[in-house]
Short mmCIF file of C-alpha atoms and ligand atoms in Angstrom, two decimals:
data_model
loop_
_atom_site.label_atom_id
_atom_site.label_comp_id
_atom_site.label_asym_id
_atom_site.label_seq_id
_atom_site.Cartn_x
_atom_site.Cartn_y
_atom_site.Cartn_z
CA MET A 10 112.96 147.94 169.98
CA THR A 11 115.96 146.57 171.77
CA THR A 12 115.95 146.72 175.55
CA ARG A 13 119.06 148.12 177.19
CA SER A 14 120.47 147.08 180.52
CA ARG A 15 122.70 148.87 182.97
CA ALA A 16 125.45 146.71 184.42
CA VAL A 17 128.09 147.27 187.11
CA VAL A 18 131.42 146.49 185.49
CA LEU A 19 134.81 145.79 187.01
CA GLN A 20 137.16 147.27 184.42
CA LYS A 21 140.40 147.80 186.39
CA PHE A 22 141.38 146.18 189.66
CA ASP A 23 141.40 148.41 192.72
CA GLN A 24 139.51 151.13 190.82
CA PRO A 25 135.90 152.18 191.25
CA LEU A 26 133.35 150.03 189.45
CA GLU A 27 131.69 151.55 186.39
CA ILE A 28 128.11 151.47 185.15
CA ARG A 29 127.83 150.51 181.49
CA GLU A 30 124.95 149.74 179.18
CA TYR A 31 124.46 146.72 176.96
CA ASP A 32 121.71 145.46 174.66
CA VAL A 33 119.64 142.69 176.21
CA PRO A 34 119.86 139.70 173.83
CA LYS A 35 116.85 137.57 172.94
CA PRO A 36 117.24 134.19 174.65
CA ARG A 37 118.44 131.40 172.42
CA GLU A 38 117.58 127.73 172.87
CA MET A 39 117.35 126.51 176.52
CA SER A 40 118.35 129.97 177.78
CA ALA A 41 116.57 132.68 179.73
CA VAL A 42 116.73 136.41 180.29
CA VAL A 43 115.96 137.39 183.87
CA ARG A 44 115.05 140.83 185.17
CA VAL A 45 117.28 141.05 188.25
CA ARG A 46 115.59 142.43 191.37
CA TYR A 47 118.13 141.78 194.13
CA ALA A 48 121.81 140.93 193.92
CA GLY A 49 124.11 140.12 196.81
CA VAL A 50 127.55 141.50 197.60
CA CYS A 51 129.83 138.72 198.81
CA GLY A 52 133.35 138.65 200.26
CA THR A 53 134.48 137.26 196.91
CA ASP A 54 133.37 140.49 195.21
CA VAL A 55 135.65 142.44 197.55
CA HIS A 56 138.52 140.14 196.54
CA LEU A 57 137.65 140.44 192.84
CA GLN A 58 137.57 144.21 192.97
CA ALA A 59 140.94 144.23 194.75
CA GLY A 60 142.43 142.06 191.98
CA LYS A 61 143.14 139.06 194.21
CA LEU A 62 141.64 136.56 191.78
CA PRO A 63 142.67 136.01 188.16
CA VAL A 64 139.50 136.95 186.25
CA PRO A 65 138.95 138.40 182.78
CA THR A 66 138.07 142.11 182.70
CA PRO A 67 135.81 143.80 182.00
CA VAL A 68 133.41 141.63 183.97
CA VAL A 69 129.87 142.31 185.14
CA LEU A 70 130.01 141.45 188.85
CA GLY A 71 127.30 139.63 190.78
CA HIS A 72 127.25 135.89 191.45
CA GLU A 73 124.25 135.94 193.80
CA ALA A 74 120.94 137.21 192.47
CA VAL A 75 117.22 136.76 192.32
CA GLY A 76 114.77 138.13 189.79
CA GLN A 77 111.84 137.56 187.47
CA ILE A 78 111.82 135.71 184.18
CA SER A 79 111.75 138.27 181.39
CA ALA A 80 111.94 135.90 178.41
CA LEU A 81 112.41 132.18 177.91
CA GLY A 82 114.29 130.71 174.96
CA PRO A 83 112.92 127.79 172.92
CA GLY A 84 112.85 124.55 174.90
CA LEU A 85 113.15 126.06 178.37
CA THR A 86 109.74 125.35 179.88
CA HIS A 87 110.45 124.08 183.42
CA ASP A 88 112.83 124.76 186.28
CA VAL A 89 115.28 122.12 187.50
CA LEU A 90 112.67 120.67 189.89
CA GLY A 91 110.06 120.33 187.15
CA ASN A 92 107.96 123.40 187.99
CA PRO A 93 106.61 125.14 184.89
CA LEU A 94 108.25 128.49 184.08
CA ARG A 95 106.49 131.57 182.79
CA PRO A 96 107.56 135.17 182.28
CA GLY A 97 107.16 137.05 185.57
CA ASP A 98 108.03 134.02 187.75
CA TRP A 99 110.44 134.71 190.58
CA VAL A 100 113.57 132.62 190.17
CA SER A 101 117.10 132.14 191.38
CA TRP A 102 119.92 130.09 189.92
CA LEU A 103 123.16 128.32 190.76
CA ASN A 104 125.95 130.71 189.90
CA ASN A 105 128.12 128.18 188.08
CA ILE A 106 127.85 125.70 185.25
CA ALA A 107 130.27 122.81 185.63
CA CYS A 108 131.64 121.24 182.44
CA GLY A 109 129.78 117.94 182.90
CA ARG A 110 132.61 116.06 181.19
CA CYS A 111 135.58 115.86 183.57
CA ARG A 112 136.39 113.19 186.14
CA PHE A 113 135.05 115.26 189.06
CA CYS A 114 131.80 116.02 187.26
CA LEU A 115 131.17 112.55 185.90
CA VAL A 116 132.95 110.03 188.10
CA GLU A 117 133.37 111.52 191.57
CA GLN A 118 130.09 113.50 191.42
CA GLN A 119 131.87 116.52 192.91
CA PRO A 120 131.17 119.26 190.36
CA THR A 121 132.61 121.99 192.59
CA LEU A 122 136.01 120.42 191.82
CA CYS A 123 135.37 120.56 188.05
CA THR A 124 138.62 120.78 186.14
CA GLY A 125 136.93 121.65 182.85
CA ASN A 126 135.79 125.01 181.63
CA ARG A 127 133.44 125.89 184.50
CA LYS A 128 131.47 129.06 183.84
CA VAL A 129 130.75 131.28 186.83
CA TYR A 130 128.31 134.16 186.53
CA GLY A 131 129.71 137.45 187.82
CA ILE A 132 133.25 136.08 188.01
CA ASN A 133 134.80 134.54 184.91
CA GLN A 134 132.59 135.57 181.96
CA SER A 135 134.05 138.60 180.18
CA ALA A 136 131.60 141.42 179.52
CA ASP A 137 133.25 141.88 176.12
CA SER A 138 132.01 138.49 174.94
CA TRP A 139 128.44 137.66 173.97
CA PRO A 140 125.97 137.68 175.75
CA HIS A 141 127.75 140.41 177.79
CA LEU A 142 125.17 140.32 180.58
CA SER A 143 126.65 137.44 182.59
CA GLY A 144 126.60 138.97 186.06
CA GLY A 145 123.86 139.78 188.53
CA TRP A 146 124.72 143.43 189.27
CA SER A 147 122.70 144.40 186.28
CA ASP A 148 119.14 145.14 185.20
CA TYR A 149 119.10 141.90 183.21
CA ILE A 150 121.14 138.71 183.20
CA TYR A 151 121.35 136.18 180.39
CA LEU A 152 121.25 132.59 181.69
CA GLN A 153 122.95 130.10 179.40
CA PRO A 154 121.97 126.48 178.72
CA GLY A 155 122.86 124.22 181.63
CA THR A 156 122.04 126.79 184.31
CA VAL A 157 120.41 125.28 187.39
CA LEU A 158 117.36 127.55 187.49
CA VAL A 159 114.76 127.24 190.24
CA ARG A 160 111.52 129.00 191.13
CA ILE A 161 111.71 130.46 194.60
CA PRO A 162 109.26 129.23 197.24
CA GLU A 163 106.15 131.41 197.55
CA VAL A 164 106.61 131.95 201.29
CA ALA A 165 110.03 133.53 200.78
CA THR A 166 110.40 137.14 199.67
CA PRO A 167 113.23 137.91 197.24
CA GLN A 168 115.04 139.83 200.01
CA GLN A 169 114.93 136.73 202.18
CA VAL A 170 116.23 134.52 199.36
CA ILE A 171 119.24 136.79 198.83
CA SER A 172 119.89 137.40 202.55
CA LEU A 173 122.36 134.56 202.93
CA GLY A 174 123.62 134.59 199.33
CA CYS A 175 126.51 132.19 198.78
CA ALA A 176 126.68 131.58 202.51
CA GLY A 177 123.45 129.56 202.54
CA PRO A 178 124.48 126.84 200.06
CA THR A 179 128.08 126.96 201.35
CA ALA A 180 126.75 126.10 204.80
CA VAL A 181 124.55 123.35 203.39
CA HIS A 182 127.66 121.81 201.86
CA GLY A 183 130.01 122.32 204.81
CA ALA A 184 127.71 122.08 207.81
CA LEU A 185 125.28 119.43 206.68
CA ASN A 186 126.72 117.33 203.89
CA GLU A 187 130.32 117.02 205.05
CA VAL A 188 129.62 116.61 208.76
CA GLN A 189 126.44 115.29 210.28
CA VAL A 190 124.85 117.24 213.09
CA ARG A 191 122.71 114.87 215.13
CA PHE A 192 119.87 115.41 217.60
CA GLY A 193 121.29 116.51 220.93
CA ASP A 194 124.71 117.49 219.63
CA THR A 195 126.75 120.36 220.98
CA VAL A 196 128.01 122.31 217.98
CA VAL A 197 130.68 125.01 217.97
CA VAL A 198 130.60 127.44 215.07
CA GLN A 199 133.71 129.57 214.63
CA GLY A 200 132.95 132.81 212.81
CA SER A 201 129.90 135.08 212.86
CA GLY A 202 129.87 136.25 209.26
CA PRO A 203 127.21 134.99 206.85
CA VAL A 204 128.71 131.47 206.53
CA GLY A 205 129.05 131.13 210.32
CA LEU A 206 125.53 132.34 211.01
CA ALA A 207 124.06 130.17 208.25
CA SER A 208 125.94 127.14 209.62
CA ALA A 209 124.63 127.87 213.12
CA MET A 210 121.06 128.17 211.79
CA TYR A 211 121.34 124.80 210.06
CA ALA A 212 122.81 123.26 213.23
CA HIS A 213 119.70 124.44 215.09
CA LEU A 214 117.41 122.99 212.41
CA ALA A 215 119.32 119.70 212.45
CA GLY A 216 118.47 119.28 216.13
CA ALA A 217 121.59 120.42 217.97
CA ALA A 218 120.92 120.79 221.69
CA LYS A 219 123.49 123.55 222.06
CA VAL A 220 125.06 125.86 219.51
CA ILE A 221 128.05 127.93 220.60
CA ILE A 222 129.22 130.75 218.34
CA VAL A 223 132.80 131.96 218.71
CA GLY A 224 133.09 135.15 216.69
CA GLY A 225 132.89 138.91 216.58
CA PRO A 226 132.71 141.86 216.48
CA THR A 227 130.07 142.52 219.13
CA ALA A 228 127.51 143.94 216.68
CA ARG A 229 127.44 140.67 214.74
CA LEU A 230 127.06 138.58 217.88
CA ASP A 231 124.29 140.89 219.07
CA LEU A 232 122.45 140.41 215.79
CA ALA A 233 122.89 136.63 216.13
CA LYS A 234 121.39 136.81 219.63
CA GLN A 235 118.46 138.91 218.41
CA LEU A 236 117.78 136.42 215.62
CA GLY A 237 117.92 133.51 218.06
CA VAL A 238 121.00 132.04 216.40
CA GLY A 239 123.28 130.29 218.92
CA HIS A 240 122.77 129.61 222.63
CA HIS A 241 126.16 130.94 223.73
CA HIS A 242 128.25 133.65 222.10
CA LEU A 243 131.96 134.19 222.71
CA ASP A 244 133.45 137.45 221.50
CA ILE A 245 136.99 136.87 220.23
CA PHE A 246 137.72 140.59 220.54
CA GLU A 247 136.85 140.41 224.23
CA ILE A 248 138.44 137.06 224.98
CA THR A 249 141.63 137.37 222.98
CA ASP A 250 143.45 134.38 224.49
CA ALA A 251 142.77 131.16 222.56
CA ALA A 252 143.44 128.93 225.60
CA GLU A 253 140.86 130.87 227.58
CA ARG A 254 138.31 130.49 224.76
CA VAL A 255 138.95 126.75 224.63
CA GLN A 256 138.37 126.50 228.38
CA LEU A 257 135.15 128.53 228.22
CA VAL A 258 133.78 126.52 225.29
CA ARG A 259 134.61 123.18 226.87
CA GLN A 260 132.85 124.21 230.08
CA GLU A 261 129.67 124.30 227.99
CA THR A 262 130.11 120.71 226.81
CA SER A 263 129.23 117.45 228.51
CA ARG A 264 131.89 116.63 231.17
CA ASN A 265 134.11 119.32 229.60
CA ALA A 266 134.97 116.75 226.93
CA GLY A 267 134.52 119.09 223.97
CA ALA A 268 132.01 119.60 221.18
CA ASP A 269 130.48 116.86 219.04
CA VAL A 270 130.81 118.95 215.90
CA VAL A 271 132.95 122.00 215.13
CA ILE A 272 132.31 124.14 212.05
CA GLU A 273 135.15 126.49 211.14
CA ALA A 274 133.86 129.50 209.18
CA THR A 275 136.42 132.20 209.90
CA GLY A 276 139.00 132.35 207.12
CA VAL A 277 141.72 132.62 209.77
CA PRO A 278 144.22 129.74 209.58
CA SER A 279 144.86 129.55 213.35
CA ALA A 280 141.15 128.84 213.88
CA VAL A 281 141.73 125.30 212.62
CA ALA A 282 144.10 124.50 215.53
CA GLU A 283 141.52 125.96 217.87
CA ALA A 284 138.80 123.78 216.29
CA ILE A 285 140.87 120.70 217.14
CA ASP A 286 141.00 121.89 220.77
CA TYR A 287 137.24 122.47 220.89
CA ALA A 288 136.48 118.96 219.59
CA ARG A 289 135.76 115.93 221.79
CA PRO A 290 137.28 112.56 220.87
CA ASP A 291 135.68 111.15 217.71
CA ALA A 292 134.21 114.54 216.84
CA ALA A 293 133.69 115.86 213.34
CA ILE A 294 135.26 119.12 212.16
CA SER A 295 134.18 120.91 209.00
CA VAL A 296 136.71 123.37 207.61
CA VAL A 297 134.61 125.59 205.39
CA GLY A 298 136.06 129.04 206.06
CA GLN A 299 139.47 128.81 204.41
CA TYR A 300 138.30 129.87 200.94
CA THR A 301 141.18 132.31 200.50
CA ASP A 302 144.75 131.03 200.95
CA HIS A 303 146.05 132.89 204.00
CA GLY A 304 149.04 130.61 204.44
CA THR A 305 150.13 127.97 206.94
CA THR A 306 149.50 127.63 210.64
CA PRO A 307 150.93 125.43 213.42
CA ILE A 308 148.74 122.52 214.46
CA ASN A 309 149.43 119.47 216.59
CA PRO A 310 148.61 116.54 214.30
CA HIS A 311 148.96 114.10 217.20
CA LEU A 312 145.59 115.34 218.43
CA ILE A 313 143.92 114.37 215.16
CA THR A 314 145.08 110.80 215.61
CA ARG A 315 144.72 110.68 219.39
CA LYS A 316 141.17 112.03 219.28
CA ASN A 317 140.19 109.98 216.25
CA LEU A 318 138.95 113.18 214.58
CA ASN A 319 137.11 113.38 211.31
CA ILE A 320 138.20 116.57 209.59
CA SER A 321 136.67 117.45 206.25
CA GLY A 322 136.97 120.29 203.82
CA SER A 323 134.33 121.53 201.44
CA TRP A 324 134.92 123.67 198.39
CA GLY A 325 132.13 125.99 197.25
CA PHE A 326 128.75 124.54 196.42
CA GLY A 327 127.03 122.73 193.62
CA ALA A 328 123.47 122.16 192.46
CA ARG A 329 122.56 119.81 195.31
CA HIS A 330 123.64 122.35 197.94
CA TYR A 331 121.98 125.24 196.12
CA ILE A 332 118.66 123.44 195.81
CA GLY A 333 119.05 122.36 199.46
CA TYR A 334 119.35 126.01 200.43
CA ILE A 335 116.35 127.16 198.37
CA ALA A 336 114.20 124.23 199.51
CA SER A 337 115.08 124.83 203.18
CA LEU A 338 114.12 128.53 203.08
CA PRO A 339 110.55 128.00 204.35
CA LYS A 340 111.96 126.08 207.34
CA LEU A 341 114.71 128.66 207.99
CA LEU A 342 112.12 131.45 207.84
CA GLU A 343 109.94 129.76 210.43
CA HIS A 344 112.77 130.26 212.91
CA PHE A 345 114.92 133.15 211.73
CA ASP A 346 114.09 136.62 210.44
CA LEU A 347 116.59 136.49 207.57
CA GLY A 348 115.65 139.90 206.18
CA ARG A 349 117.34 141.51 209.19
CA LEU A 350 120.76 140.44 207.89
CA VAL A 351 120.38 142.69 204.84
CA THR A 352 121.42 146.29 204.18
CA GLU A 353 120.08 147.52 200.83
CA TYR A 354 121.79 149.73 198.24
CA SER A 355 120.72 150.79 194.77
CA LEU A 356 122.59 149.50 191.73
CA THR A 357 124.31 152.87 191.34
CA GLU A 358 125.60 152.59 194.91
CA ALA A 359 127.61 149.44 194.15
CA ASN A 360 130.88 151.14 195.09
CA SER A 361 129.56 152.11 198.53
CA ALA A 362 128.18 148.60 198.99
CA ILE A 363 131.55 147.02 198.25
CA GLU A 364 133.32 149.51 200.55
CA ASP A 365 130.95 148.73 203.41
CA ALA A 366 131.32 144.99 202.79
CA LYS A 367 135.10 145.41 202.87
CA ALA A 368 134.94 147.39 206.11
CA GLY A 369 132.63 144.79 207.65
CA SER A 370 130.23 147.54 208.69
CA VAL A 371 127.27 145.58 207.27
CA LEU A 372 126.58 141.87 207.56
CA LYS A 373 125.06 141.44 204.11
CA ALA A 374 125.05 144.19 201.48
CA VAL A 375 122.42 143.70 198.79
CA LEU A 376 121.81 145.72 195.63
CA ARG A 377 118.17 146.47 194.94
CA VAL A 378 117.79 146.68 191.19
CA GLY A 379 115.26 148.41 189.01
CA ASP A 380 112.97 150.43 191.25
CA GLU A 381 115.27 153.22 192.35
ZN1 ZN B 420 130.05 134.57 196.94
ZN1 ZN B 421 133.81 119.24 185.08
#
């Protein structure tokens, strides 16, 4: 008997998502079928639903998920780290498969810049094409050959794995790989959404002496305080003047010179100019929050030269960052109660989840699949 799977489908932009049913295919060579248990709702899903990104429709949404192996295709016996795989194992996977053939994949070793035909689960695989189930907001997902599949650490619950979603590996890329936080550093993190909080957590783990979060609204900063993320918290809705924020932040740095590292995770263009003001001479700035193009902003480039600044961008995340996130979960969980970031919804409540994510009334919406 063929198993059927419900899936949340984006059919028309700006319209409610629909639940459809598809047959669950048997996995072909080097492929897997996973029973999804938790799937994250990310800011990108809000943009997709609103039609801000050119994607094929219908598409099964969901590019962050965790679940249990349902069936393994011939040849797929181990995860990417060499752990044996069996049906029932809890797994997660990198949401994209780079082409492996272009200059950025092969020469520059920067697969997030892949110019080939990069497949992204829950974003650019049409639900009309086989295997149909290519998104995580679904009872089952079909993982194609080349997927970076990894068993999740035993100490982490599936809720904890999904709690940071894309933000975890994005922060690994932007906050750790592109800039180096050193022991004793003062780090400013701009933004208190998932990427900001994840970046601040990693700054703590990397040995920062002081982590200052500049963000808002108050509820998010309160949650950060309760989780022990950040030593100082500046509410941008309370302190609306940028010059005043710069003064307050610099007062927290050695000799008022500015921060050693600034991580921008806001998505607001003007935050980049503010990052330059927060930075001490020879500081590093990671611009990780400008995923969506919100246009230009005035900056004073003289300061980049005068302060000898190192400013770096980072686009998305690849296998190295994803595995870095999964492997660091036990360490993150020793310090931070990640499950508290999550608000759960059932699969059939996907429309409410996306509405709440859009309104910013929850920090991390997660769909719980299969036991409703
Ligand atoms: Zn995402
Ligand atoms: Zn490529």
